[in-house]
PDB file of N, CA and C in Angstrom:
ATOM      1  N   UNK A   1       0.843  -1.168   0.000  1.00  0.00           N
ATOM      2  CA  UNK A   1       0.000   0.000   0.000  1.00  0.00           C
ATOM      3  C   UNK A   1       0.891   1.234   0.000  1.00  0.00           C
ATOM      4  N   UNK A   2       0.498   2.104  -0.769  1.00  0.00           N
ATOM      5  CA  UNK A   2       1.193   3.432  -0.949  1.00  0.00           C
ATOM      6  C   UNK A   2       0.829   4.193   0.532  1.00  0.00           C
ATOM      7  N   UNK A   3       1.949   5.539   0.783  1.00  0.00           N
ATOM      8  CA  UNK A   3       1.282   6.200   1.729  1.00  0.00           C
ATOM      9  C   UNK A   3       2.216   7.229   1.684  1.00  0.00           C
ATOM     10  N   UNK A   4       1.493   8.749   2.382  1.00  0.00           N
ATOM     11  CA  UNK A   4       2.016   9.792   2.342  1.00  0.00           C
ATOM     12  C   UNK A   4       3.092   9.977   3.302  1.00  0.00           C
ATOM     13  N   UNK A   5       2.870   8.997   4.429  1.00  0.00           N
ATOM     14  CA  UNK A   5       3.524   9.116   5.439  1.00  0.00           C
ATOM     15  C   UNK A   5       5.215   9.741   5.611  1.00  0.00           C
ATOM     16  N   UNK A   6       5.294  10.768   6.971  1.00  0.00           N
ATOM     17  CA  UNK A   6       7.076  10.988   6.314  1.00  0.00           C
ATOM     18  C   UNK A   6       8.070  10.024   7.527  1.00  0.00           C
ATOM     19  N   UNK A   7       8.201   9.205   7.013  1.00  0.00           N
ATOM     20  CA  UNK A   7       8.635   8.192   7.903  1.00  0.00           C
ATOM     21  C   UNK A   7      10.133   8.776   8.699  1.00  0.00           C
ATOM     22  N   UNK A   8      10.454  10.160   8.640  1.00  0.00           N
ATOM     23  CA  UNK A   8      11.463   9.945   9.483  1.00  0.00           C
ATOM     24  C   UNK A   8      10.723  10.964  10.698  1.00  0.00           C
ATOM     25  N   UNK A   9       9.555  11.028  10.464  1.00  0.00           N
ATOM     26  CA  UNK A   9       8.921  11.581  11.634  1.00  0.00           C
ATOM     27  C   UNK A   9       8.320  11.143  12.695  1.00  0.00           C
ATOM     28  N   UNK A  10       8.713   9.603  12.850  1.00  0.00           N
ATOM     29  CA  UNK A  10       8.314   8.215  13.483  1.00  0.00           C
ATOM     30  C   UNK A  10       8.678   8.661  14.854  1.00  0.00           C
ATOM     31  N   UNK A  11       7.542   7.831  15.813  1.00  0.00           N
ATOM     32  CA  UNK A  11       7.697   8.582  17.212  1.00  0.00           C
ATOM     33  C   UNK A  11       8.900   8.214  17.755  1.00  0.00           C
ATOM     34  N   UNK A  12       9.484   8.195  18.804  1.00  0.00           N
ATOM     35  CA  UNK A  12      11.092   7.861  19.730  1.00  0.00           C
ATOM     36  C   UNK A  12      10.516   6.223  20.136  1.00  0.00           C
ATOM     37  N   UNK A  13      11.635   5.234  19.328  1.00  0.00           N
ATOM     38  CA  UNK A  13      11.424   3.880  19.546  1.00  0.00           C
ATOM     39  C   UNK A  13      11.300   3.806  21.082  1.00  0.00           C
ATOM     40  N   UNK A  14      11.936   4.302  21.922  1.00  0.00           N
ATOM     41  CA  UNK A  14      11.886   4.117  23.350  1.00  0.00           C
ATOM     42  C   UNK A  14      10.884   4.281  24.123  1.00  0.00           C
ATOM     43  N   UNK A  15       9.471   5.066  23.439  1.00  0.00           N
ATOM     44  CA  UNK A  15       8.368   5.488  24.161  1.00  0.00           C
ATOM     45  C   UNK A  15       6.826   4.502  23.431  1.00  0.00           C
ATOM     46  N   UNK A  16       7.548   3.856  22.789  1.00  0.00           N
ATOM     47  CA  UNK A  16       6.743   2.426  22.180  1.00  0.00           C
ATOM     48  C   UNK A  16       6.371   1.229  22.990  1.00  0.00           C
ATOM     49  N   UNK A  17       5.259   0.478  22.496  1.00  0.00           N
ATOM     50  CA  UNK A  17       4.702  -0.796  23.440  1.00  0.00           C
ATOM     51  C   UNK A  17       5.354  -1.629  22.766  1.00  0.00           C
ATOM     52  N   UNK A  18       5.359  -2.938  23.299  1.00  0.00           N
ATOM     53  CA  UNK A  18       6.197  -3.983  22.222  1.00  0.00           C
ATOM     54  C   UNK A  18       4.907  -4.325  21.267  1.00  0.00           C
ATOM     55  N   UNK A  19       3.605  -4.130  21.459  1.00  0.00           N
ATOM     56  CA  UNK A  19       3.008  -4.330  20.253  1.00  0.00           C
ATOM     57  C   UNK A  19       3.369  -3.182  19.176  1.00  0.00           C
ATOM     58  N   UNK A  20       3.678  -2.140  19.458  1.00  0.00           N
ATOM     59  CA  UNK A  20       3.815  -1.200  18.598  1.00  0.00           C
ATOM     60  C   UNK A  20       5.228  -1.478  17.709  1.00  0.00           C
ATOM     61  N   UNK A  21       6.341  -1.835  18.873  1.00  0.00           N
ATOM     62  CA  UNK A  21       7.454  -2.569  18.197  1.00  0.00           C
ATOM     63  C   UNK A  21       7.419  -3.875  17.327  1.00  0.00           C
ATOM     64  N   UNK A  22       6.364  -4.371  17.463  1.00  0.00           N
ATOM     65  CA  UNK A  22       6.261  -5.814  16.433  1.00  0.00           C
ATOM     66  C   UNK A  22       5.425  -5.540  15.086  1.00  0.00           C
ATOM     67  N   UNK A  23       4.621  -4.064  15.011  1.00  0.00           N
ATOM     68  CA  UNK A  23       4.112  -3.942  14.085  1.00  0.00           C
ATOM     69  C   UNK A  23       2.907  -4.351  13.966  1.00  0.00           C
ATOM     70  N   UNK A  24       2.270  -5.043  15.408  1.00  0.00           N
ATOM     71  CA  UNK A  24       0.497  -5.034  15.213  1.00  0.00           C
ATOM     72  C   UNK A  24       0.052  -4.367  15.585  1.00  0.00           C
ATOM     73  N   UNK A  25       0.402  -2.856  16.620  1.00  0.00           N
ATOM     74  CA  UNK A  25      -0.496  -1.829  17.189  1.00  0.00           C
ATOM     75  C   UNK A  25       0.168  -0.979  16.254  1.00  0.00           C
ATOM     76  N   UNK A  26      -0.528   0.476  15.691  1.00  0.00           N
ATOM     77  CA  UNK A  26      -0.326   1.648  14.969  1.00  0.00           C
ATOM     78  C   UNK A  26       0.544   2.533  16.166  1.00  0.00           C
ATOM     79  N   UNK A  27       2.216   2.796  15.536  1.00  0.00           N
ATOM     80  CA  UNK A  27       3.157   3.657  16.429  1.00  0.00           C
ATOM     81  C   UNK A  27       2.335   5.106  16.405  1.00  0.00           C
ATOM     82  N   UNK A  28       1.577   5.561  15.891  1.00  0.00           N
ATOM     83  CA  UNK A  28       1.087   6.574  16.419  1.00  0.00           C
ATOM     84  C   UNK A  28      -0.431   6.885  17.610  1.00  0.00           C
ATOM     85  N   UNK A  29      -1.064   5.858  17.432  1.00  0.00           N
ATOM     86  CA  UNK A  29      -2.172   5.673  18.426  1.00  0.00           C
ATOM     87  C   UNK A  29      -2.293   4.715  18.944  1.00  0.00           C
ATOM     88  N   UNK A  30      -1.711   3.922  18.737  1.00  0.00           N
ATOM     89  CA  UNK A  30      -1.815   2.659  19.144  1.00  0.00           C
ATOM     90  C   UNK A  30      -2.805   1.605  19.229  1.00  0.00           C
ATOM     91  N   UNK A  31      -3.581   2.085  17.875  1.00  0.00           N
ATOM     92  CA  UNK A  31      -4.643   1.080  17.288  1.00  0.00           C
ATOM     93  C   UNK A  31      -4.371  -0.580  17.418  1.00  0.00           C
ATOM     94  N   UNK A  32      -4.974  -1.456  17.527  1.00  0.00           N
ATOM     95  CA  UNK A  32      -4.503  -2.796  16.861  1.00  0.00           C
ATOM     96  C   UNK A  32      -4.686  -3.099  15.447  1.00  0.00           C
ATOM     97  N   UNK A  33      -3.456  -3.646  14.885  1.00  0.00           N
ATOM     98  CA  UNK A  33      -3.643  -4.003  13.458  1.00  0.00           C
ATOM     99  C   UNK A  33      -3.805  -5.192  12.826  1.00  0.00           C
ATOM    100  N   UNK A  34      -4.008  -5.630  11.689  1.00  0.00           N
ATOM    101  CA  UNK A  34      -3.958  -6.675  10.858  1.00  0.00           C
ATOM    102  C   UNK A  34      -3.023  -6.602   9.941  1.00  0.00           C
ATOM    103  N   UNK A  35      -1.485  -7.264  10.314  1.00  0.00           N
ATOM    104  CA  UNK A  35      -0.636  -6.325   9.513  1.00  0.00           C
ATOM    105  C   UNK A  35      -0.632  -6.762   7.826  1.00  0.00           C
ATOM    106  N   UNK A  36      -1.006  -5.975   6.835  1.00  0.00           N
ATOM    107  CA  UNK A  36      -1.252  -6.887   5.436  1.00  0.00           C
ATOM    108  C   UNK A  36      -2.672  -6.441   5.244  1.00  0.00           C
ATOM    109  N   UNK A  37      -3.669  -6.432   6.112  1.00  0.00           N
ATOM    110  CA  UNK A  37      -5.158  -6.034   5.743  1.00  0.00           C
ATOM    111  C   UNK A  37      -5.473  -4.801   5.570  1.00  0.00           C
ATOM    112  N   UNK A  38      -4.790  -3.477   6.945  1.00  0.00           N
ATOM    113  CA  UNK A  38      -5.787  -2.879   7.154  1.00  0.00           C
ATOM    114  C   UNK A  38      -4.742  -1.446   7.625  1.00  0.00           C
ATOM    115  N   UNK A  39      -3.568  -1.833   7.222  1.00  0.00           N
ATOM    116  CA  UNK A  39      -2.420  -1.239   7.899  1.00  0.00           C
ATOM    117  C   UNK A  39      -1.506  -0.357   6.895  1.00  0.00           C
ATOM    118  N   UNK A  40      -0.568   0.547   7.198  1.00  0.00           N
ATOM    119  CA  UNK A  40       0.155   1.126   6.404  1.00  0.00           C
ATOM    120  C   UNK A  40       1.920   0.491   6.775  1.00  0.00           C
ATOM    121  N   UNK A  41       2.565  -0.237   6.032  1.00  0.00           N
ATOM    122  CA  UNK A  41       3.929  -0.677   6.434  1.00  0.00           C
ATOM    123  C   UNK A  41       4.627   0.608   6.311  1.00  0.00           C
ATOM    124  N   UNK A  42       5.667   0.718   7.828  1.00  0.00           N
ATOM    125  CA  UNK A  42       6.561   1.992   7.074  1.00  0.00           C
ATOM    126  C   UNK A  42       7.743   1.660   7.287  1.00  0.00           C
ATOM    127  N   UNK A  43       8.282   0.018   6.548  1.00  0.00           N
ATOM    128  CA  UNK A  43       9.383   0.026   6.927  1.00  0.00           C
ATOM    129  C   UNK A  43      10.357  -0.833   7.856  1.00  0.00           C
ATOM    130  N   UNK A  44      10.687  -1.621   8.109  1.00  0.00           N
ATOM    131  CA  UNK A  44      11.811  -2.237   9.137  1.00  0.00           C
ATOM    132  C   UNK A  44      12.753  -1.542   9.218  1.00  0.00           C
ATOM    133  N   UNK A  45      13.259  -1.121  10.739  1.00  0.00           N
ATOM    134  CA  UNK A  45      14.203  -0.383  11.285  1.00  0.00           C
ATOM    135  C   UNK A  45      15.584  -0.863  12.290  1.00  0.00           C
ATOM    136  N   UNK A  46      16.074  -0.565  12.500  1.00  0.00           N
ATOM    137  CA  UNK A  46      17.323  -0.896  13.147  1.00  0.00           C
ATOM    138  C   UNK A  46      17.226  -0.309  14.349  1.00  0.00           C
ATOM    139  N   UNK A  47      17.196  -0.177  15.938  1.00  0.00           N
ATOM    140  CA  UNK A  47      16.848   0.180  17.105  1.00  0.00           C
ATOM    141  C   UNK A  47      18.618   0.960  16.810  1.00  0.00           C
ATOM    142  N   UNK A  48      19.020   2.334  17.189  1.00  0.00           N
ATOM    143  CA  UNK A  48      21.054   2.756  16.972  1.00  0.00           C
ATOM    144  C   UNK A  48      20.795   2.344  18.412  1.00  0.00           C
ATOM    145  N   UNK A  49      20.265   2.078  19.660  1.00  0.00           N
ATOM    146  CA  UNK A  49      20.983   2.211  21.171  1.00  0.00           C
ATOM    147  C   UNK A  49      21.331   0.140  21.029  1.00  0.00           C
ATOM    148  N   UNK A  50      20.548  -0.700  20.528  1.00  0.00           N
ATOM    149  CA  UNK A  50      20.541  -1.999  20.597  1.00  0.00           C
ATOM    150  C   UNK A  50      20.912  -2.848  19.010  1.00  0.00           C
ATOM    151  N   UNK A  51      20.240  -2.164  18.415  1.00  0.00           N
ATOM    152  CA  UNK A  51      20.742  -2.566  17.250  1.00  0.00           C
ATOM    153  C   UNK A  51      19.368  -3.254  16.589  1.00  0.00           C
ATOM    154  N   UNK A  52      18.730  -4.230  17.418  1.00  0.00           N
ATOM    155  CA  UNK A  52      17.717  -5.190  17.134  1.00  0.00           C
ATOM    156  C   UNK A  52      16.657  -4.315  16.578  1.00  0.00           C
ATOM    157  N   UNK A  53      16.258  -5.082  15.339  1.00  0.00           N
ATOM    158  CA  UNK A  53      14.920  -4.487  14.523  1.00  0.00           C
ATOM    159  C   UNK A  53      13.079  -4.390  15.059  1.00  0.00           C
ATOM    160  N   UNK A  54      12.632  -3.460  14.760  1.00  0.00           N
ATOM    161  CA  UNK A  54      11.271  -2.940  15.229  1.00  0.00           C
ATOM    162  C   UNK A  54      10.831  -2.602  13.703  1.00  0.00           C
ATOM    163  N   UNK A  55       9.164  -3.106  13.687  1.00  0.00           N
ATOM    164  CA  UNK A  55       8.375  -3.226  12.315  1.00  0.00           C
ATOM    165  C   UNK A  55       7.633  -1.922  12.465  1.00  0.00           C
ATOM    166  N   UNK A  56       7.731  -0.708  12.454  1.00  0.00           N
ATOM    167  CA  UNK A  56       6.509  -0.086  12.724  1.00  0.00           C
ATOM    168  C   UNK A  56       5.511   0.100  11.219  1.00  0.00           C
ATOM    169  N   UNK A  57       4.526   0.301  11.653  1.00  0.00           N
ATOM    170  CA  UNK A  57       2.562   0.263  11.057  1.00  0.00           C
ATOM    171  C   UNK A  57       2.320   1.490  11.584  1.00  0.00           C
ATOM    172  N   UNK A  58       1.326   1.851  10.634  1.00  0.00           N
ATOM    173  CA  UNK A  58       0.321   3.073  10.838  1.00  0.00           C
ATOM    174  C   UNK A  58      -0.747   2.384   9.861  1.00  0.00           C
ATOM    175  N   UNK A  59      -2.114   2.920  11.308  1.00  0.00           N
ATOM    176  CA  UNK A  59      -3.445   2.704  10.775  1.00  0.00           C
ATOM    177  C   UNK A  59      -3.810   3.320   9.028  1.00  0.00           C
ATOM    178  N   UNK A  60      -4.147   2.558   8.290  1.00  0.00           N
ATOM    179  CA  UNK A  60      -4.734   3.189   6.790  1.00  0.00           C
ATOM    180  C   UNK A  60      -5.318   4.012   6.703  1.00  0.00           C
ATOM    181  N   UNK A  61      -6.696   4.197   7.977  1.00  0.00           N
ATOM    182  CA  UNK A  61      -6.931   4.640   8.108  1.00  0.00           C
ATOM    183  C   UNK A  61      -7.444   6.617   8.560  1.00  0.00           C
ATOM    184  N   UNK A  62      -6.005   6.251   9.140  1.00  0.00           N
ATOM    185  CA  UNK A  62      -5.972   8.144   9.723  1.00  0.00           C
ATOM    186  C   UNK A  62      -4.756   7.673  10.284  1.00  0.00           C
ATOM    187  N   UNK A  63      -3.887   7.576  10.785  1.00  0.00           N
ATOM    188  CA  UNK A  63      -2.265   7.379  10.706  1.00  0.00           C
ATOM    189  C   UNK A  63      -1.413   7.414   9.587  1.00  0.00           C
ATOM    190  N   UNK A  64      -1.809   6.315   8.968  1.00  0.00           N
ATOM    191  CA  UNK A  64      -0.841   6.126   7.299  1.00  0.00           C
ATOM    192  C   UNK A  64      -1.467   7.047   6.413  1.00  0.00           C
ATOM    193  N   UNK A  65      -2.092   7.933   6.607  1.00  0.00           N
ATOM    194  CA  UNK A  65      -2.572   9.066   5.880  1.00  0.00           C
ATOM    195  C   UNK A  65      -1.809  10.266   5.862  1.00  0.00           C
ATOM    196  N   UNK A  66      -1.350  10.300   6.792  1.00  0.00           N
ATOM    197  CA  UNK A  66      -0.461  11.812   7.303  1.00  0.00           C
ATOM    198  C   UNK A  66      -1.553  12.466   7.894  1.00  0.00           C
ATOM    199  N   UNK A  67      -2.822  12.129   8.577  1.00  0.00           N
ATOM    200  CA  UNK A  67      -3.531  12.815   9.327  1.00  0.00           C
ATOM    201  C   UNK A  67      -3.768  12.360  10.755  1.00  0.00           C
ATOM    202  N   UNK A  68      -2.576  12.837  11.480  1.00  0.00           N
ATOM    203  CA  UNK A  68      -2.186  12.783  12.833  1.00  0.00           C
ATOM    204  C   UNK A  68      -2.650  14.025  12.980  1.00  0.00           C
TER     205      UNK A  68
END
């Protein structure tokens, strides 16, 4: 799915749930997702303090829109 989103405006990995880190809750509201159905992918990331990767999602809805 396409999206407007500006992905380096992604919230501070450190203030995330681990659902939000696995990519089934939306990093901006923390919706639950269906990741593939209903969701906006923005990406697999690299954590710089650990290194280990985090999936973040934004809702299609009004997240992956750019209407935060």
């Amino acid at each position: 799915m396409t999206n407007n989103v500006d992905v380096t405006a992604l919230p501070d990995v450190g203030t995330l749930s681990g659902r939000q880190l696995r990519g089934v809750a939306c990093v901006w509201c923390g919706a639950p997702l269906r990741p593939g159905i209903d969701d906006v992918d923005l990406g697999h990331r690299r954590r710089e303090d650990t290194g280990t990767a985090w999936f973040p999602r934004a809702c299609s809805s009004r997240c992956g829109e750019g209407d935060r």
